[in-house]
Short mmCIF file of C-alpha atoms and ligand atoms in Angstrom, two decimals:
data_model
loop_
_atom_site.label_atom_id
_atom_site.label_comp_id
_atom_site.label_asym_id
_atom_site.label_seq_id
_atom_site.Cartn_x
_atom_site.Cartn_y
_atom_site.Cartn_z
CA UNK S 1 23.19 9.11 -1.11
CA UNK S 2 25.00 5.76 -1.43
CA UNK S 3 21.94 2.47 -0.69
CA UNK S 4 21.87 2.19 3.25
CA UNK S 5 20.21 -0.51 4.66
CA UNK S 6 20.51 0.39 8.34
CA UNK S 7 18.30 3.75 7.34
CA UNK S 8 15.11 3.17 8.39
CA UNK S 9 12.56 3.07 5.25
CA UNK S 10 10.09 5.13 7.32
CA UNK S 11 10.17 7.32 9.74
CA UNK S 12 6.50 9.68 10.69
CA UNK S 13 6.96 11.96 13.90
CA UNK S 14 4.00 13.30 15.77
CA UNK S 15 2.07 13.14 12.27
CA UNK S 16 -1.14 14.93 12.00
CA UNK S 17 -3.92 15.56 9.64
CA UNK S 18 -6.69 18.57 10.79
CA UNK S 19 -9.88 18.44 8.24
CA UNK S 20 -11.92 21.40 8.58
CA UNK S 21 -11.83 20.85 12.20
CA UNK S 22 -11.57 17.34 12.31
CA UNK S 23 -8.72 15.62 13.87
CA UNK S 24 -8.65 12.62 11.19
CA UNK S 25 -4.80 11.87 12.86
CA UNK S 26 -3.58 12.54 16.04
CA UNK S 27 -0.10 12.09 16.16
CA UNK S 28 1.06 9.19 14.76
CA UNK S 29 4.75 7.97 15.19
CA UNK S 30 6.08 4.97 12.80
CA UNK S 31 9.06 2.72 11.95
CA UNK S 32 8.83 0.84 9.09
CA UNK S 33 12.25 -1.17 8.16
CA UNK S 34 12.93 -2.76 4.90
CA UNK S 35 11.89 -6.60 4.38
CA UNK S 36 8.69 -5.62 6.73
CA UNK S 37 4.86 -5.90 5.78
CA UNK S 38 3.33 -3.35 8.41
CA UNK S 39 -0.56 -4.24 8.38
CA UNK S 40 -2.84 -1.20 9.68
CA UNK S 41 -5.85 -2.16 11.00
CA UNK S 42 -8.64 0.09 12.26
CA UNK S 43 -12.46 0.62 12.71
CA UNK S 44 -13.99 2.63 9.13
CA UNK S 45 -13.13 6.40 9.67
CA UNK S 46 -10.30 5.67 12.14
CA UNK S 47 -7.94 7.40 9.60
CA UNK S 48 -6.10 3.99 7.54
CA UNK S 49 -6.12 6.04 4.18
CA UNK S 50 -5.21 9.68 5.36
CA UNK S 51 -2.62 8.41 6.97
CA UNK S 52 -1.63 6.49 3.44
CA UNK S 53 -2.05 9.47 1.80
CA UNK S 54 0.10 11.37 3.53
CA UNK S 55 3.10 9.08 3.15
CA UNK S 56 2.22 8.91 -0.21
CA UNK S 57 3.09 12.98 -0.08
CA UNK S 58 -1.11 13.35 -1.51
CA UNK S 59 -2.05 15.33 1.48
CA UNK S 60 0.03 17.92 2.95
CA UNK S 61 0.43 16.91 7.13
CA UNK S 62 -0.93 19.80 9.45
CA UNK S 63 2.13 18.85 11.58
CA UNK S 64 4.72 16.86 12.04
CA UNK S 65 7.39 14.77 9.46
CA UNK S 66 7.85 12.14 7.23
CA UNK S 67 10.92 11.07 6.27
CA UNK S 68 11.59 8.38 3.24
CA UNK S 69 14.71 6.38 2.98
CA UNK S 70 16.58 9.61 5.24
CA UNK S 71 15.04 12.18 2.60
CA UNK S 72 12.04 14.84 4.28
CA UNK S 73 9.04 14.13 1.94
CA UNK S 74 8.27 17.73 2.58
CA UNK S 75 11.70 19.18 1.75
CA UNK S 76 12.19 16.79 -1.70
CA UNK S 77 9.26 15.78 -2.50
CA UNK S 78 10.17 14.35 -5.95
CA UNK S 79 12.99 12.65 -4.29
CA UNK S 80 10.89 10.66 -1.41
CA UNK S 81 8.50 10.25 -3.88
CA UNK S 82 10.69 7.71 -6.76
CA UNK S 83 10.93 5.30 -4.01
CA UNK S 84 7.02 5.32 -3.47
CA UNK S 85 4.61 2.48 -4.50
CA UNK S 86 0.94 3.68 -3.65
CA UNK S 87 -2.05 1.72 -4.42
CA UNK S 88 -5.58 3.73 -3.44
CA UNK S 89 -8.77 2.33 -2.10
CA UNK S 90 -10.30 3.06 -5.58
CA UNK S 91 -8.88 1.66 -8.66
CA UNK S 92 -8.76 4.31 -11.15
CA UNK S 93 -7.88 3.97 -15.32
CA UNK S 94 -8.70 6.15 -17.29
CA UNK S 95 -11.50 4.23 -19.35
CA UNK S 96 -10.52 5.45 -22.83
CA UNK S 97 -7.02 3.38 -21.84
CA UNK S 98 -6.41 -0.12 -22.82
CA UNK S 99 -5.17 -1.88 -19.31
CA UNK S 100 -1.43 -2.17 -21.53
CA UNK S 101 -1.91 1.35 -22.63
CA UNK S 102 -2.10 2.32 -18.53
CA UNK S 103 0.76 -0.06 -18.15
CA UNK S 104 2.99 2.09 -20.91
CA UNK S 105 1.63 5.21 -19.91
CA UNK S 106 2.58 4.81 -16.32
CA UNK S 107 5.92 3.75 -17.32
CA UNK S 108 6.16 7.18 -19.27
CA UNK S 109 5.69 9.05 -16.21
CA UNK S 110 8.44 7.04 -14.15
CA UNK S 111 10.81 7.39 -17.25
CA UNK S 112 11.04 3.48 -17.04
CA UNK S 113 12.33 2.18 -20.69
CA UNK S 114 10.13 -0.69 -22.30
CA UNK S 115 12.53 -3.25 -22.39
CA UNK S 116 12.84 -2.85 -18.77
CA UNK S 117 9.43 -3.96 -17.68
CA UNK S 118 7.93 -5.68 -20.51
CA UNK S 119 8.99 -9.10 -19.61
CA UNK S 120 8.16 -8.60 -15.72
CA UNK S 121 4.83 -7.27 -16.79
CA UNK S 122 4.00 -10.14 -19.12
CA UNK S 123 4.57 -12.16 -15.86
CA UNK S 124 2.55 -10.50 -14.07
CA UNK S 125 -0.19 -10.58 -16.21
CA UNK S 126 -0.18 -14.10 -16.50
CA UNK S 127 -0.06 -14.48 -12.46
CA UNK S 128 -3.36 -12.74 -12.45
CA UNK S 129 -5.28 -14.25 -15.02
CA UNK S 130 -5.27 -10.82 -17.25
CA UNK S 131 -5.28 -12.73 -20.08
CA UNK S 132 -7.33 -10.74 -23.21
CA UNK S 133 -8.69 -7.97 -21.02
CA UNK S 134 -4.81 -6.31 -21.49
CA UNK S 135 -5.88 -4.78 -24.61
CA UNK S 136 -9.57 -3.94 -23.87
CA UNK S 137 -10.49 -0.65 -22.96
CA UNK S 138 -10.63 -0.10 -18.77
CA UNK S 139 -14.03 1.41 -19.18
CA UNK S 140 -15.41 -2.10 -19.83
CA UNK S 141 -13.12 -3.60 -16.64
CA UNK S 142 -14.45 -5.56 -13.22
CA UNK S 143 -13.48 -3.47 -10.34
CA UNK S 144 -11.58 -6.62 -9.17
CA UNK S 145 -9.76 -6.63 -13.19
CA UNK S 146 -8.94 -2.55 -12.53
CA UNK S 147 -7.37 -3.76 -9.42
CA UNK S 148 -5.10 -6.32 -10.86
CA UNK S 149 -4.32 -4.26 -13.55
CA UNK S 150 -3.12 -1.40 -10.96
CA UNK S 151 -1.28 -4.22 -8.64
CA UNK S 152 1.24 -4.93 -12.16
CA UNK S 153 1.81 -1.43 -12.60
CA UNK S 154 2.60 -0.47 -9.13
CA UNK S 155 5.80 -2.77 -9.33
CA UNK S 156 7.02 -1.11 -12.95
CA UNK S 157 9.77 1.64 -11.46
CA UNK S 158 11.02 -0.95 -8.67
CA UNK S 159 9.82 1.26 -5.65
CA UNK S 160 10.76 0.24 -2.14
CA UNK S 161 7.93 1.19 0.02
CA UNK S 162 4.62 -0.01 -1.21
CA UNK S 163 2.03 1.35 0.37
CA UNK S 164 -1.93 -0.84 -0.63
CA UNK S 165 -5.28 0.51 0.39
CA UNK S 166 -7.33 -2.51 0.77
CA UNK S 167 -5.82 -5.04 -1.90
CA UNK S 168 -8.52 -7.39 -1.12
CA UNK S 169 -11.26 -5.84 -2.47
CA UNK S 170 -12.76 -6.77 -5.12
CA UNK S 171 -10.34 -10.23 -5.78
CA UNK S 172 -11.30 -13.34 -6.08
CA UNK S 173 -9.89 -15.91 -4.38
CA UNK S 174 -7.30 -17.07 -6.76
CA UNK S 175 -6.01 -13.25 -7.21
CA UNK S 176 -5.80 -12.58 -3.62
CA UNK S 177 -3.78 -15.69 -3.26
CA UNK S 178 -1.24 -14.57 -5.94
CA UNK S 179 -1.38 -10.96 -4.16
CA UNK S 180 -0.31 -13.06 -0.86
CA UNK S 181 2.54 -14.56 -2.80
CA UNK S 182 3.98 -11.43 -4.48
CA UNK S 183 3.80 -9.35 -1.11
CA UNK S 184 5.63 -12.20 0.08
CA UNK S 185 8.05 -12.12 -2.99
CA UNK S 186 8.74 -8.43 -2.29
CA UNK S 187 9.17 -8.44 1.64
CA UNK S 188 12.33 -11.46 0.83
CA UNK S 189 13.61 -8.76 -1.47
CA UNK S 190 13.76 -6.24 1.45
CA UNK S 191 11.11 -4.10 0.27
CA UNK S 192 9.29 -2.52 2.69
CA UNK S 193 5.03 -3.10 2.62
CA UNK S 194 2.36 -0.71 4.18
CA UNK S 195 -1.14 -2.47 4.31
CA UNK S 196 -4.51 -1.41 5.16
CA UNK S 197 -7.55 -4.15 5.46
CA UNK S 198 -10.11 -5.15 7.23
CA UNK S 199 -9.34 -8.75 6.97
CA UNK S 200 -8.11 -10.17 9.39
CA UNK S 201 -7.20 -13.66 8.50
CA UNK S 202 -5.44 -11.88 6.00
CA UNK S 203 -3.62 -9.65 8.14
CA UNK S 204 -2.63 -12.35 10.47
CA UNK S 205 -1.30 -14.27 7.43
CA UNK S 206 0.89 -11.54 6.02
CA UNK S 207 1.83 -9.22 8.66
CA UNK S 208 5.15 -8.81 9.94
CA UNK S 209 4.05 -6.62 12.37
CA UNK S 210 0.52 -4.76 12.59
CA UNK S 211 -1.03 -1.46 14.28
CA UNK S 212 -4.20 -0.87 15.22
CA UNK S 213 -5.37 2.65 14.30
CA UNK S 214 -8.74 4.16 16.30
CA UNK S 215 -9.88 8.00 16.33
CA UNK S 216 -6.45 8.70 14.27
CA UNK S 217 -4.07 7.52 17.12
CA UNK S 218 -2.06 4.63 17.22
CA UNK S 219 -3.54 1.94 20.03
CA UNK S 220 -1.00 -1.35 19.22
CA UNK S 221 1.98 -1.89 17.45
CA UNK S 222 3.70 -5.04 17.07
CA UNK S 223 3.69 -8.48 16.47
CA UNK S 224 0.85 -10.83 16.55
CA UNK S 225 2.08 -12.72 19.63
CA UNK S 226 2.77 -9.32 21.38
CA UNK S 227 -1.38 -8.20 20.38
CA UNK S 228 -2.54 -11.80 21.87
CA UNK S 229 -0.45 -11.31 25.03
CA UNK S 230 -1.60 -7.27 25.40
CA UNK S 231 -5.40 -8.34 24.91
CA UNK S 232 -5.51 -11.61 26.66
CA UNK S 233 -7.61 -12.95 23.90
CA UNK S 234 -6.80 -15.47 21.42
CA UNK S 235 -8.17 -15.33 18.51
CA UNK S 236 -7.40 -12.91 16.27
CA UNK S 237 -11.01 -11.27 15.96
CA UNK S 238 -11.26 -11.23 19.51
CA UNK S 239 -7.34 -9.10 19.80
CA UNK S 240 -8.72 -6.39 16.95
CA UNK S 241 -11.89 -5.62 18.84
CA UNK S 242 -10.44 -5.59 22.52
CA UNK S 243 -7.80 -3.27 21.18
CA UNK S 244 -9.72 -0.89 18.70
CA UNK S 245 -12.67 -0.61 21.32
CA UNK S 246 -10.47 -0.34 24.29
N1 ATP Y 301 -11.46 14.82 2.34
C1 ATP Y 301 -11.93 14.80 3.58
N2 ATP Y 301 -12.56 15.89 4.12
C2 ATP Y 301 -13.03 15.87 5.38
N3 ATP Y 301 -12.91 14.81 6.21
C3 ATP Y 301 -12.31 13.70 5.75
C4 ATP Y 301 -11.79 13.64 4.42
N4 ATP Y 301 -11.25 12.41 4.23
C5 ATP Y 301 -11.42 11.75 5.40
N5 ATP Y 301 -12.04 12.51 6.30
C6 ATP Y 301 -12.37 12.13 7.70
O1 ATP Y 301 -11.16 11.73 8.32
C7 ATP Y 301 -11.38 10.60 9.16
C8 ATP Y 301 -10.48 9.46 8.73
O2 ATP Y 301 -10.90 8.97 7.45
P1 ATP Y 301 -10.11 7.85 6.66
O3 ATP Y 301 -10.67 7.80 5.29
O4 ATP Y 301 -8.66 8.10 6.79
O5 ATP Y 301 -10.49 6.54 7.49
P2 ATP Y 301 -10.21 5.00 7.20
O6 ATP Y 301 -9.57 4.44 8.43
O7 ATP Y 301 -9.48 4.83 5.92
O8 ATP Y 301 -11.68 4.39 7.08
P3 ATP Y 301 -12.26 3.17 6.19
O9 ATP Y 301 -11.94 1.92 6.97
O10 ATP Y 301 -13.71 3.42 6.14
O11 ATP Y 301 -11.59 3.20 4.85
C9 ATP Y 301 -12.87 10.30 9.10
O12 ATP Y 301 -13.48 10.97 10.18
C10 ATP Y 301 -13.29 10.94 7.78
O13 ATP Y 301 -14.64 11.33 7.82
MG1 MG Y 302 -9.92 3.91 4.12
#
């Protein structure tokens, strides 16, 4: 399929995830464009990272579609999949791996040749402070380093839906600033980004749009001005709470 910017990056109809019983989502219906950051927002269990997951094609929906760039995740997987960034809650490296090692292992799997990322990488790792630690073994990593380290490699095969689990956590300061910048960076390029957090200055900074997620069903989606007129409140703690509660 020839690059079509008019098809929508992506499309979930009436998604929903059963565990055991429990309804973690409902039936969730989202358009995601490209040059969007999409900010989900949503009380703790209101289902942020099954619903991540199952764009990411990691859990299989009890019902309903997702559709990536025009292609069914569920009918080519590997296809949908190429286009997919996807960032978890918990930063995971194998700890006998050097944070490079990761970096050229990950590659490996996306068949992306070294002369191809090396000199974007080497950026990167100079953005966030890497420094050293690039060539120490991940078992002796920060959280916060694990999740830089994972931040470089989730831009080494180019993908155009990111999808980040709670970016913040675990940064300092400096680091989230640079994450700020480089989702910034990405959403001029026309990627499309998929963010989950529970801050909300942060959210409010970034976000393009933003839903708010409670019990596994969409409350609000839109745009910050849209939330503030919907809510009647003004600040942005204030919109979240009348919303998520309500
Ligand atoms: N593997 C699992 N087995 C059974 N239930 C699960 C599983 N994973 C999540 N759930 C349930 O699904 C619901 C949604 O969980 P989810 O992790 O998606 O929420 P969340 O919005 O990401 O929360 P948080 O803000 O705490 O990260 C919760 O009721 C949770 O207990
Ligand atoms: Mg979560």
């Amino acid at each position: 399929m020839s690059h079509n910017s008019s098809i929508n990056r992506l499309v979930t109809k009436n998604l929903k995830k059963c565990y055991n019983g429990v309804w973690a989502v409902k039936n969730l219906n989202l358009e995601l464009s490209p040059g969007e950051i999409f900010v989900l927002l949503g009380p703790n269990g209101a289902g942020k990272t099954t619903t991540l997951k199952l764009i990411a094609g990691l859990l299989h929906p009890t019902d309903g579609s997702i559709h990536i760039e025009g292609t069914d995740l569920q009918q080519e997987p590997i296809k949908a999949k190429t286009v997919i960034g996807y960032v978890p809650d918990e930063p995971f490296i194998y700890d006998k791996l050097t944070g490079r090692e990761f970096i050229h292992f990950i590659a490996g799997i996306y068949n992306v040749k070294r002369d191809q990322y090396e000199r974007k990488m080497h950026q990167l790792f100079e953005r966030f402070d890497i420094g050293d630690w690039i060539d120490e073994y991940a078992e002796s990593y920060s959280h916060g380093m694990k999740q830089k380290v994972i931040m470089c490699q989730l831009l080494l095969h180019d993908p155009n839906l990111i999808l980040i689990d709670e970016p913040l956590v675990g940064l300092d300061p400096k680091s989230g600033k640079t994450v700020r910048e480089l989702f910034f960076e990405l959403r001029n390029e026309g990627k499309t980004l998929l963010i989950c957090t529970h801050t909300l200055s942060f959210a409010k900074e970034i976000a393009s749009r933003i839903g708010i997620i409670s019990h596994g069903e969409l409350k609000f989606t839109g745009t910050f001005e849209e939330l503030a007129a919907i809510s009647g409140a003004n600040d942005i703690e204030n919109m979240y709470l009348k919303l998520s509660e309500g």
